[in-house]
Every structure is written in C-alpha cells, then in structure tokens.
Amino acid sequence: MRHLLATRELSYDHALAILDTAQEMATVSDRSIKKLPTLRGQTVVNLFFEDSTRTRTSFEAAAKRLSADVLNFAVKTSSVSKGESLKDTVQTLEAIGGDAIVMRHWASGAAQQLANFGWSSSAIINAGDGTHEHPTQALLDAFTLRNRLHGTQATGKDLNGVHVVIVGDILHSRVARSNVWLLHTLGAKVTLSGPPTLMPVGVNTWPVEVNYDLDGILAQHPDAVMMLRVQAERMAGAFFPSPAEYTRGWGLTNDRYQTIADTDTLIMHPGPMNRGLEISAAAADSAQNTALEQVANGVSVRMAVLYLLLAGQPGQ
Amino acid sequence: MAQEPVRKARTVMSESDINRVLTRIAHEILEGNRGVENLLILGIPRRGVPLANRLSAKLAEIDPEFVIQERTGQLDITLYRDDLARAGSRVPASTIIPSAGVDDAVVVLVDDVLYSGRTIRAALDALSAIGRPQTVRLAVLVDRGHRQLPLRADYVGKNLPTASAEHVRVHLAEIDGDEDYYTSDQVQIVDVMD
C-alpha cells in the first residue's frame, strides 16, 4: 500500500490489516503515556480545500500520537486563493518536507490525480474528494461495527453476513460510496434507502440492494442503520419539497426509532448530526447510537493508516 | 521458479533440552526474586509468548502461590522498532498486561533468541510507556552473541556461539506446530548459502 485513495480498490487483506492495526492503536489511549515513537521525524501535511474541523483534528491527533510532526495548510489563507495550482501547492509542501499529504478537496478525483501524476513522492491519503470517496470514514465505521459485534475478539474478523442500511442523500455522499465498497469487500450486505431524487444514476451496478420502504427495512432488524447527514451546502437543486417532508419520509424520527429501540440494531452517523432533521433526539441520545465511538475510533483508524503507509518507507 | 538454496541445518537443542532449560530458568528466577512476589512474566511476540507461558506453568508448578493468569502477559514491540523504515510496516501483535499492571512489578521479559539487542531496547521503551516496573529482567532461550547495544540477559537457556552468516531457527509447537517443516520443538543453526 502506497496511498489510500478509495475503498473501491482496497483489497480484503489490506482492509483487514488496517482494522487489526487500529485495534492495537486503540489500546494506546488506555495507557499512562498516550504516545508512540513510531513516526518520529516524519511530517504529515493536512491540506484542506474544504472546511472540516472534525476530520482534520482527527488526523492531527492521530499523527501526533505517533510522534509525527503536523503541518496544517489552510487553503483559504494560502496562495491557492491567489491562483496557485494544485501541482505547485503540493510541490511547495513537499519542498518544506512533508512525507504524507492528507487532502480534502471539493473536486472528485483530486487525490487520485495527485497520486497518479507523479507530482510528489509523498504518501497521499484521501480525506474526502467531492462526492467520490472518504475512505477513512468508511474504515472507522467498519471498525466501530466490528467492535460492537465482536468486542475483544474482533481482531482478524470481517463483517461477513452483517446487514447495514444506509439512509439519506446517497447521491452526494462520499461516505456512502466508501462504505458501500468497503462493506461489500468485508462481506456485509448493504441496503440503500432515501428519496429517489437523491439516489445516483447507475446505483444498479453497485453491489447493493435499493429499497425505498424504510419502515419495511427497519422491521427486518438490520445490524446497523447509518443515517447520512443532510448536506445543506450541496442542496442547490430541489431534491425534496421541504425539510419536514424529508424527515417524515427518511429521518429516524422518534416514532421510527421506537420500532427499533432496545434491539441490537446500531444507529450510526458520520456527524455532525442535524437533530430533528435526519435523526431525532431520542435516537441520537440512545445507547444504540455509536456516533461518539465513531469519533474516538476515527483516531485509531487514522493512526493505523498513517503507520501502514509511512512506517515502511525510508524517511526523507 | 528458483529452487530454495540448499541449507544445512543442525539441531543444537532438542525438545527435552528446551524443557530442562526452562525448568532451570524458572528456579533461577525464583532464587533471584526470593519467591514469586510481584513477578510478571511478559513474552515478546511471536516465539517469546509460548516460552513465557511455559515458564509461567513451571513457576506455578514449583510455587502454587504463582497464579498464571494474573502473572503472565505479552508485550508487542512492533511500534517501537528502530528499523521500521528498512523492515517495512506490519500489523502489530497484541500487548496483553494482567489487570494489576506493571507498576512496581518485577518484570521478566522472555524472548527466544538474543542477537543484536535491538528488540530488547524496543521492549524497554514499550514497557516504560505502560508503567514503571520496579525491576526488569531478561530471560532468553538462546544467546547467540553479536550484540549491537550494551545489553545482556539475566537468564540464558544456552549460549550459542554463531557466525553472523548463520540463522538460528527456533521451532515451538504453539506457533510452528501446523507447518510442514515442524517435527518437534528444537533449536537449529542453519547455514545461509547464497
């Protein structure tokens, strides 16, 4: 593994290696010294063309726990706003001494471009590109799911036979795409649900089942239901008549939550949650909701990714 | 496909040799510590782990006050290695410490072969991140020399003078049992011809 660009091309063995490594990284947070010397002397650059406090902070925490140095490159205050190209920006960062670039970009495929065009010798980690992929989010979701299902016996296990329902704006969601491919690779069964206007063209070629009857799916007691955030910033078109209508049809309302309350069905959310829109307060605050575990696990998974990509390469 | 180069292997310790040596080391540990108080036996993956378990079983046999589950664990050192850039990253093994922790314990690190000493250097770093033992001792099945760091073992199964071109291979049922090459527990010296 040289880069982490997408879960679609991530092999089963690599996916499992990341999850198993994350399992060990998670134990570091229980120790008196919550730091490993593993990436001492290496530099991780956070290059964010889109706002994201959570993902950036998570990557920063992960890099620092491994003793790497972190440079945060805020695009809004940088020369990119003066018209610098991606290539020049990246080569400048590399000249400063970056070993890995964690990039979020508004353009789908930006990370792929960076990795393929030979502009840089750094390891590239995709932290979200447009509506394409967000691989570390899918990895931390799979890790959270595996931990809830298998507890301390999770190491080495995949998600064979696990049923996951992803609900909401599939069209614009890179989280959904990354999850579909990773969950499929790990053997899980994926059902997509949401407004037909927010279902992408070509979804029939994905390894998923599409079902618009959310209440019917919840009655099957899936292992997890993943509520996607309604991304107000991407709702330029009229995809649904009103927020209230979305909530009635596709939100995990209190009434809907009651049908799965106190069952083994987990409620997942990539955050930040829009309470009252896609998820009710009762569902958000229940013990079935893994949102906070997902955040904590995000650090462990990102530590694993940084370690596996960087530790094997000679420092520059 | 190129054929595996012919290697000459000679056995230097048999199953019963290994067993006798572990019995002796168990007695030496108890003698040095004047009993089982505060003892914590930590194996270094991979082959240090079964050796630590066997050593603990012997300690419990000699002194029933030694409770195996509370006194035995394993310490992974992968994330503390200084040769990650050369050796490449691999999935770390688990670190398992009994609930009492390492603080103020008399820790005995157990490994199969002591060679450059770098594994033990990494183990000491890993240990200090978990807590502060009262004492750290080192027990190894084989000391083959060629140290690159100022370290020595407190309990040695067998001192084995080797050339650095030779390999020392340790076969233990718990790890190698299912492999084709495994016949019995033993330590071999293998000539490397390339």
Coordinates of C-alpha atoms in Angstrom, one line a residue:
Chain A
M1 CA 0.0 0.0 0.0
R2 CA 1.5 3.3 -1.1
H3 CA -1.6 5.7 -0.9
L4 CA -5.1 5.4 0.5
L5 CA -7.3 6.9 -2.2
A6 CA -10.5 4.9 -2.2
T7 CA -12.1 1.9 -0.6
R8 CA -13.2 0.6 -4.0
E9 CA -9.7 -0.5 -4.8
L10 CA -8.8 -1.6 -1.3
S11 CA -8.2 -5.3 -1.1
Y12 CA -9.7 -7.5 1.6
D13 CA -6.2 -8.2 3.1
H14 CA -5.3 -4.5 3.3
A15 CA -8.7 -3.6 4.8
L16 CA -8.3 -6.2 7.5
A17 CA -4.7 -5.2 8.1
I18 CA -5.9 -1.6 8.7
L19 CA -8.7 -2.7 11.1
D20 CA -6.4 -5.1 13.0
T21 CA -3.7 -2.4 13.4
A22 CA -6.3 0.1 14.5
Q23 CA -7.3 -2.4 17.2
E24 CA -3.8 -2.2 18.7
M25 CA -3.6 1.6 18.2
A26 CA -6.8 1.9 20.3
T27 CA -5.1 0.3 23.3
V28 CA -2.6 3.2 23.4
S29 CA -5.4 5.6 24.7
D30 CA -5.7 3.4 27.8
R31 CA -2.0 3.8 28.7
S32 CA -0.4 6.3 31.0
I33 CA 1.7 7.6 28.1
K34 CA -0.6 8.0 25.1
K35 CA 2.1 8.4 22.5
L36 CA 4.1 6.1 20.3
P37 CA 7.5 6.9 18.9
T38 CA 6.7 5.1 15.6
L39 CA 6.7 8.0 13.1
R40 CA 9.3 10.2 14.9
G41 CA 10.9 12.6 12.4
Q42 CA 8.2 12.3 9.7
T43 CA 5.9 15.1 8.7
V44 CA 2.2 14.9 7.9
V45 CA 0.7 17.8 6.0
N46 CA -3.1 18.4 6.3
L47 CA -4.1 20.1 3.1
F48 CA -7.8 21.0 3.3
F49 CA -9.5 22.7 0.4
E50 CA -12.9 22.3 2.1
D51 CA -13.8 23.2 5.7
S52 CA -13.6 20.3 8.1
T53 CA -12.7 20.7 11.7
R54 CA -13.5 17.1 12.7
T55 CA -11.6 15.2 10.1
R56 CA -8.6 17.5 10.2
T57 CA -8.5 17.4 14.0
S58 CA -8.8 13.6 14.0
F59 CA -5.9 13.2 11.5
E60 CA -3.9 15.7 13.6
A61 CA -4.4 13.8 16.8
A62 CA -3.6 10.5 15.0
A63 CA -0.3 11.9 13.6
K64 CA 0.7 13.4 16.9
R65 CA 0.0 10.2 18.9
L66 CA 2.5 8.5 16.5
S67 CA 5.1 11.3 17.2
A68 CA 4.9 12.7 13.6
D69 CA 5.1 16.5 13.0
V70 CA 1.9 18.0 11.6
L71 CA 1.6 21.0 9.3
N72 CA -1.9 22.4 8.8
F73 CA -2.3 24.1 5.4
A74 CA -5.4 26.2 5.4
V75 CA -6.2 26.9 1.8
K76 CA -8.4 29.9 2.5
T77 CA -5.5 31.9 3.8
S78 CA -2.9 30.5 1.4
S79 CA -1.6 31.3 -2.0
V80 CA -4.2 28.9 -3.5
S81 CA -6.7 31.8 -3.1
K82 CA -4.2 33.8 -5.2
G83 CA -4.5 31.3 -8.0
E84 CA -1.7 28.7 -7.4
S85 CA -2.3 25.3 -9.0
L86 CA -2.7 22.1 -7.0
K87 CA 0.6 20.9 -8.5
D88 CA 2.6 23.9 -7.4
T89 CA 1.0 23.8 -3.9
V90 CA 1.8 20.2 -3.4
Q91 CA 5.4 20.6 -4.7
T92 CA 5.9 23.5 -2.4
L93 CA 4.7 21.5 0.6
E94 CA 7.0 18.7 -0.3
A95 CA 9.9 21.1 -0.5
I96 CA 9.1 22.1 3.0
G97 CA 9.5 18.4 3.9
G98 CA 6.2 16.6 4.0
D99 CA 6.2 12.7 4.0
A100 CA 2.4 12.3 3.7
I101 CA -0.3 14.6 2.4
V102 CA -3.8 14.3 3.9
M103 CA -6.0 16.0 1.4
R104 CA -9.7 17.1 1.3
H105 CA -10.8 18.6 -1.9
W106 CA -14.1 19.8 -3.4
A107 CA -13.3 18.0 -6.7
S108 CA -14.0 14.3 -7.1
G109 CA -10.8 12.5 -8.1
A110 CA -8.4 15.2 -6.8
A111 CA -6.5 12.7 -4.6
Q112 CA -6.2 10.2 -7.5
Q113 CA -4.8 12.9 -9.7
L114 CA -2.2 13.9 -7.1
A115 CA -1.1 10.3 -6.7
N116 CA -1.1 9.4 -10.4
F117 CA 0.6 12.4 -12.0
G118 CA 3.9 11.9 -10.2
W119 CA 3.9 15.4 -8.9
S120 CA 5.0 14.3 -5.5
S121 CA 6.7 11.3 -3.8
S122 CA 4.6 11.7 -0.6
A123 CA 2.0 9.2 0.5
I124 CA -1.4 10.6 -0.3
I125 CA -4.4 10.0 2.0
N126 CA -7.8 11.0 0.6
A127 CA -9.7 12.7 3.4
G128 CA -12.7 13.3 1.1
D129 CA -12.9 14.3 -2.5
G130 CA -16.1 15.9 -3.8
T131 CA -18.8 13.3 -4.0
H132 CA -16.4 10.5 -4.7
E133 CA -14.9 8.8 -1.6
H134 CA -14.0 9.3 2.1
P135 CA -12.1 6.1 2.8
T136 CA -11.0 6.7 6.4
Q137 CA -14.7 7.4 7.4
A138 CA -15.8 4.0 6.0
L139 CA -12.9 2.3 7.7
L140 CA -13.8 3.8 11.1
D141 CA -17.4 2.8 10.5
A142 CA -16.4 -0.8 9.8
F143 CA -14.1 -0.7 12.8
T144 CA -16.9 0.6 15.1
L145 CA -19.3 -2.0 13.7
R146 CA -16.8 -4.9 14.2
N147 CA -16.1 -3.8 17.7
R148 CA -19.7 -3.6 18.7
L149 CA -20.4 -7.1 17.2
H150 CA -17.3 -8.9 18.3
G151 CA -15.9 -7.0 21.3
T152 CA -12.5 -8.0 22.4
Q153 CA -12.5 -10.9 19.9
A154 CA -12.7 -8.6 16.9
T155 CA -9.1 -9.0 15.6
G156 CA -9.0 -10.9 12.4
K157 CA -12.8 -10.9 11.8
D158 CA -14.6 -9.4 8.9
L159 CA -18.2 -8.4 8.5
N160 CA -19.5 -11.5 6.8
G161 CA -23.3 -11.6 6.8
V162 CA -23.8 -8.3 8.6
H163 CA -26.7 -6.3 7.3
V164 CA -26.1 -2.5 7.0
V165 CA -28.7 0.0 5.9
I166 CA -27.5 3.4 4.6
V167 CA -30.3 6.1 4.6
G168 CA -30.4 9.5 3.1
D169 CA -28.6 11.5 0.4
I170 CA -26.7 8.8 -1.4
L171 CA -26.2 11.0 -4.5
H172 CA -23.9 13.5 -2.8
S173 CA -22.4 11.2 -0.2
R174 CA -18.8 10.2 -0.4
V175 CA -19.3 8.5 3.0
A176 CA -22.0 6.3 1.4
R177 CA -19.8 5.4 -1.6
S178 CA -16.8 4.5 0.5
N179 CA -19.0 2.4 2.9
V180 CA -20.7 0.5 0.0
W181 CA -17.3 -0.7 -1.4
L182 CA -15.7 -1.4 1.9
L183 CA -18.7 -3.2 3.5
H184 CA -19.0 -5.2 0.3
T185 CA -15.3 -6.2 0.4
L186 CA -15.7 -7.3 4.1
G187 CA -18.7 -9.5 3.2
A188 CA -21.5 -7.3 4.6
K189 CA -24.9 -6.9 2.9
V190 CA -25.8 -3.3 2.1
T191 CA -29.2 -1.8 1.6
L192 CA -29.6 1.8 0.4
S193 CA -32.6 3.9 1.2
G194 CA -33.5 7.5 0.6
P195 CA -35.5 9.9 -1.6
P196 CA -35.4 8.6 -5.2
T197 CA -34.2 12.0 -6.3
L198 CA -31.1 11.5 -4.2
M199 CA -30.3 8.0 -5.5
P200 CA -27.4 8.2 -8.0
V201 CA -27.8 7.1 -11.6
G202 CA -26.1 3.8 -12.0
V203 CA -26.7 2.6 -8.5
N204 CA -28.0 -0.7 -10.1
T205 CA -24.3 -1.5 -10.9
W206 CA -23.3 -1.3 -7.2
P207 CA -23.2 -4.4 -5.1
V208 CA -26.2 -3.2 -3.0
E209 CA -30.0 -3.6 -2.7
V210 CA -32.0 -0.4 -3.1
N211 CA -35.3 -0.3 -1.1
Y212 CA -37.4 2.9 -0.7
D213 CA -39.5 1.4 2.1
L214 CA -37.5 2.5 5.1
D215 CA -40.1 1.2 7.7
G216 CA -40.1 -2.2 5.9
I217 CA -36.3 -2.4 6.1
L218 CA -36.2 -1.4 9.8
A219 CA -38.8 -4.2 10.5
Q220 CA -36.2 -6.7 9.3
H221 CA -33.9 -5.6 12.2
P222 CA -30.7 -4.9 10.3
D223 CA -27.4 -4.9 12.3
A224 CA -26.9 -1.2 11.7
V225 CA -28.7 1.7 10.2
M226 CA -26.4 4.5 9.1
M227 CA -28.1 7.9 8.9
L228 CA -26.4 10.2 6.5
R229 CA -26.2 14.0 7.1
V230 CA -28.5 16.1 5.0
Q231 CA -25.8 18.3 3.5
A232 CA -27.4 21.7 3.2
E233 CA -24.3 23.0 1.3
R234 CA -25.0 20.6 -1.5
M235 CA -28.7 21.1 -1.8
A236 CA -28.7 23.5 -4.7
G237 CA -31.4 21.6 -6.6
A238 CA -34.9 20.9 -5.4
F239 CA -34.3 17.3 -4.3
F240 CA -37.2 17.2 -1.8
P241 CA -40.0 19.6 -1.2
S242 CA -39.2 20.7 2.4
P243 CA -37.0 19.6 5.3
A244 CA -40.2 18.4 7.2
E245 CA -41.1 16.2 4.3
Y246 CA -37.6 14.7 4.3
T247 CA -37.8 14.0 8.0
R248 CA -41.2 12.3 7.6
G249 CA -40.0 10.1 4.8
W250 CA -36.4 9.3 5.6
G251 CA -35.5 10.7 9.0
L252 CA -35.0 8.4 12.0
T253 CA -38.0 10.1 13.8
N254 CA -39.0 9.3 17.3
D255 CA -41.8 7.0 16.0
R256 CA -39.4 5.2 13.7
Y257 CA -36.8 4.9 16.4
Q258 CA -39.4 3.3 18.7
T259 CA -39.7 0.4 16.3
I260 CA -36.0 -0.5 16.7
A261 CA -35.5 0.8 20.3
D262 CA -33.8 -1.6 22.7
T263 CA -33.0 -4.0 19.8
D264 CA -29.5 -5.0 18.6
T265 CA -29.8 -2.6 15.7
L266 CA -27.0 0.0 15.9
I267 CA -27.6 3.6 14.9
M268 CA -24.6 5.2 13.1
H269 CA -24.0 8.7 12.0
P270 CA -20.8 10.2 10.5
G271 CA -21.5 13.6 12.2
P272 CA -22.2 16.3 12.6
M273 CA -25.8 15.3 13.4
N274 CA -28.8 17.5 12.4
R275 CA -31.1 16.7 15.3
G276 CA -34.7 16.9 14.2
L277 CA -33.8 16.6 10.6
E278 CA -32.3 13.2 9.8
I279 CA -32.2 11.9 13.4
S280 CA -34.5 12.6 16.4
A281 CA -33.0 13.5 19.8
A282 CA -34.2 10.2 21.3
A283 CA -32.4 8.2 18.7
A284 CA -29.3 10.4 18.9
D285 CA -29.0 10.1 22.7
S286 CA -29.8 6.3 22.9
A287 CA -27.1 3.7 23.8
Q288 CA -27.6 2.3 20.3
N289 CA -26.1 5.4 18.7
T290 CA -22.4 4.9 18.0
A291 CA -21.6 8.5 16.9
L292 CA -19.2 9.3 19.7
E293 CA -17.5 5.9 19.4
Q294 CA -17.1 6.6 15.7
V295 CA -15.2 9.8 16.5
A296 CA -12.9 8.0 19.0
N297 CA -12.3 5.1 16.7
G298 CA -11.5 7.6 13.9
V299 CA -8.3 8.5 15.6
S300 CA -7.2 4.8 16.0
V301 CA -8.1 4.0 12.4
R302 CA -6.2 7.1 11.1
M303 CA -3.2 6.1 13.2
A304 CA -3.3 2.7 11.6
V305 CA -3.4 4.2 8.1
L306 CA -0.6 6.6 8.8
Y307 CA 1.5 3.8 10.3
L308 CA 1.0 1.4 7.5
L309 CA 1.7 4.0 4.8
L310 CA 4.6 5.7 6.4
A311 CA 6.5 3.3 8.6
G312 CA 7.6 1.1 5.8
Q313 CA 9.2 3.9 3.8
P314 CA 12.6 5.4 4.5
G315 CA 12.4 8.8 6.0
Q316 CA 13.3 11.6 3.6
Chain B
M1 CA 10.8 -20.7 -10.1
A2 CA 14.2 -20.7 -8.5
Q3 CA 14.9 -23.5 -6.1
E4 CA 15.3 -22.9 -2.4
P5 CA 19.1 -22.8 -1.8
V6 CA 20.3 -26.0 0.0
R7 CA 20.7 -25.2 3.6
K8 CA 22.5 -27.3 6.2
A9 CA 20.6 -27.4 9.4
R10 CA 21.9 -28.9 12.6
T11 CA 20.0 -29.2 15.8
V12 CA 21.6 -27.7 18.8
M13 CA 18.7 -28.1 21.3
S14 CA 16.1 -30.8 21.4
E15 CA 12.6 -30.8 22.9
S16 CA 13.9 -32.2 26.2
D17 CA 16.8 -29.7 26.2
I18 CA 14.4 -26.8 25.9
N19 CA 12.2 -28.3 28.6
R20 CA 15.1 -28.8 31.0
V21 CA 16.4 -25.3 30.4
L22 CA 13.0 -23.7 31.1
T23 CA 12.8 -25.6 34.4
R24 CA 16.3 -24.3 35.3
I25 CA 15.4 -20.7 34.4
A26 CA 12.2 -21.0 36.5
H27 CA 14.2 -22.0 39.5
E28 CA 16.8 -19.2 38.8
I29 CA 14.0 -16.6 38.6
L30 CA 12.6 -17.8 42.0
E31 CA 16.0 -17.8 43.5
G32 CA 16.8 -14.3 42.2
N33 CA 13.5 -12.9 43.3
R34 CA 13.4 -14.9 46.6
G35 CA 9.9 -16.2 45.7
V36 CA 7.1 -15.3 43.4
E37 CA 6.2 -11.9 44.9
N38 CA 5.5 -9.2 42.3
L39 CA 6.7 -11.4 39.4
L40 CA 5.3 -10.6 36.0
I41 CA 6.3 -12.8 33.0
L42 CA 6.0 -11.0 29.7
G43 CA 6.6 -12.8 26.4
I44 CA 7.7 -10.8 23.3
P45 CA 5.8 -11.9 20.2
R46 CA 6.0 -14.2 18.5
R47 CA 8.0 -17.0 20.0
G48 CA 8.6 -15.3 23.3
V49 CA 4.9 -15.7 24.1
P50 CA 4.7 -19.5 24.2
L51 CA 8.1 -19.6 26.1
A52 CA 6.7 -17.1 28.7
N53 CA 3.6 -19.3 29.0
R54 CA 5.7 -22.4 29.5
L55 CA 7.9 -20.6 32.0
S56 CA 4.8 -19.5 34.0
A57 CA 3.4 -23.0 34.0
K58 CA 6.7 -24.2 35.6
L59 CA 6.7 -21.4 38.1
A60 CA 3.2 -22.3 39.2
E61 CA 4.3 -25.9 39.5
I62 CA 7.2 -25.0 41.8
D63 CA 5.3 -22.5 43.8
P64 CA 1.4 -22.7 43.9
E65 CA 1.2 -19.1 45.0
F66 CA 2.1 -18.1 41.5
V67 CA -1.3 -17.5 39.7
I68 CA -0.6 -17.9 36.0
Q69 CA -3.4 -15.7 34.6
E70 CA -2.5 -12.8 36.9
R71 CA 1.2 -13.0 36.3
T72 CA 1.6 -13.7 32.6
G73 CA 1.2 -11.4 29.6
Q74 CA 2.8 -10.3 26.3
L75 CA 4.5 -7.2 25.1
D76 CA 4.4 -6.2 21.4
I77 CA 7.3 -4.1 20.3
T78 CA 6.5 -3.5 16.6
L79 CA 5.6 0.2 17.1
Y80 CA 8.9 0.8 19.0
R81 CA 11.3 -0.7 16.5
D82 CA 14.1 1.4 15.1
D83 CA 14.3 -0.5 11.8
L84 CA 10.7 0.1 10.6
A85 CA 12.0 2.0 7.6
R86 CA 14.1 -0.9 6.5
A87 CA 11.9 -3.8 7.6
G88 CA 8.6 -2.3 6.4
S89 CA 5.5 -1.9 8.4
R90 CA 3.5 -4.9 9.5
V91 CA 0.4 -5.4 11.6
P92 CA 1.4 -5.1 15.3
A93 CA 0.6 -8.0 17.6
S94 CA -1.4 -7.5 20.8
T95 CA 0.0 -6.3 24.1
I96 CA -1.7 -8.0 27.0
I97 CA -1.0 -6.9 30.5
P98 CA -2.7 -8.5 33.5
S99 CA -5.0 -6.2 35.4
A100 CA -2.5 -5.5 38.2
G101 CA -0.4 -3.6 35.6
V102 CA 3.4 -3.3 35.5
D103 CA 3.8 -0.6 38.2
D104 CA 6.3 -1.8 40.9
A105 CA 6.3 -5.3 39.4
V106 CA 9.4 -7.4 38.8
V107 CA 9.1 -7.9 35.1
V108 CA 10.8 -10.8 33.4
L109 CA 10.9 -10.2 29.6
V110 CA 11.1 -13.5 27.7
D111 CA 12.3 -13.9 24.1
D112 CA 13.6 -16.8 22.0
V113 CA 16.9 -15.5 20.6
L114 CA 19.0 -12.7 21.9
Y115 CA 21.0 -11.3 19.0
S116 CA 21.6 -7.5 18.3
G117 CA 19.7 -6.5 21.4
R118 CA 17.5 -4.1 19.4
T119 CA 14.3 -6.0 20.2
I120 CA 15.0 -5.7 23.9
R121 CA 15.8 -1.9 23.5
A122 CA 12.4 -1.5 21.9
A123 CA 10.8 -3.7 24.6
L124 CA 12.2 -1.4 27.3
D125 CA 10.7 1.6 25.6
A126 CA 7.3 -0.2 25.1
L127 CA 7.4 -1.1 28.8
S128 CA 8.1 2.4 30.1
A129 CA 5.1 3.7 28.1
I130 CA 2.8 1.3 30.1
G131 CA 4.2 2.0 33.5
R132 CA 7.2 1.9 35.8
P133 CA 8.3 -1.6 36.9
Q134 CA 10.4 -2.0 40.0
T135 CA 12.9 -4.2 38.1
V136 CA 13.2 -5.5 34.6
R137 CA 15.0 -8.8 33.9
L138 CA 15.6 -10.7 30.7
A139 CA 15.3 -14.4 30.0
V140 CA 16.2 -15.9 26.6
L141 CA 16.2 -19.4 25.3
V142 CA 19.4 -18.7 23.2
D143 CA 22.0 -16.1 23.3
R144 CA 23.8 -16.1 20.0
G145 CA 26.1 -13.1 20.5
H146 CA 26.8 -10.3 18.1
R147 CA 25.3 -7.6 20.3
Q148 CA 25.0 -4.1 18.9
L149 CA 23.8 -2.5 22.1
P150 CA 25.1 -2.6 25.7
L151 CA 22.6 -5.2 26.9
R152 CA 22.8 -8.7 28.5
A153 CA 20.4 -11.4 29.6
D154 CA 19.9 -12.3 33.2
Y155 CA 18.7 -15.9 32.4
V156 CA 20.1 -17.7 29.4
G157 CA 19.0 -21.1 28.2
K158 CA 22.1 -21.7 26.1
N159 CA 25.0 -19.6 25.0
L160 CA 25.4 -20.4 21.3
P161 CA 28.5 -19.0 19.5
T162 CA 27.4 -18.3 15.9
A163 CA 28.7 -16.7 12.8
S164 CA 26.6 -13.7 11.7
A165 CA 26.0 -15.5 8.4
E166 CA 24.2 -18.3 10.2
H167 CA 20.5 -18.3 11.1
V168 CA 19.2 -19.6 14.5
R169 CA 15.8 -21.2 14.0
V170 CA 13.5 -22.0 16.9
H171 CA 10.6 -24.3 16.4
L172 CA 7.9 -24.3 19.0
A173 CA 4.7 -26.4 18.8
E174 CA 2.4 -23.5 19.7
I175 CA 3.5 -21.5 16.7
D176 CA 5.1 -23.9 14.2
G177 CA 3.0 -26.9 15.0
D178 CA 0.8 -26.7 11.9
E179 CA 3.7 -26.1 9.5
D180 CA 5.2 -28.7 7.2
Y181 CA 8.7 -28.2 8.4
Y182 CA 7.8 -28.9 12.0
T183 CA 8.7 -32.2 13.6
S184 CA 9.4 -31.4 17.2
D185 CA 10.4 -28.5 19.4
Q186 CA 14.0 -27.7 18.7
V187 CA 16.7 -25.0 18.1
Q188 CA 18.6 -25.3 14.9
I189 CA 21.6 -23.5 13.4
V190 CA 21.2 -23.0 9.6
D191 CA 24.0 -22.2 7.3
V192 CA 23.0 -19.5 4.8
M193 CA 24.4 -20.1 1.4
D194 CA 23.7 -17.6 -1.3

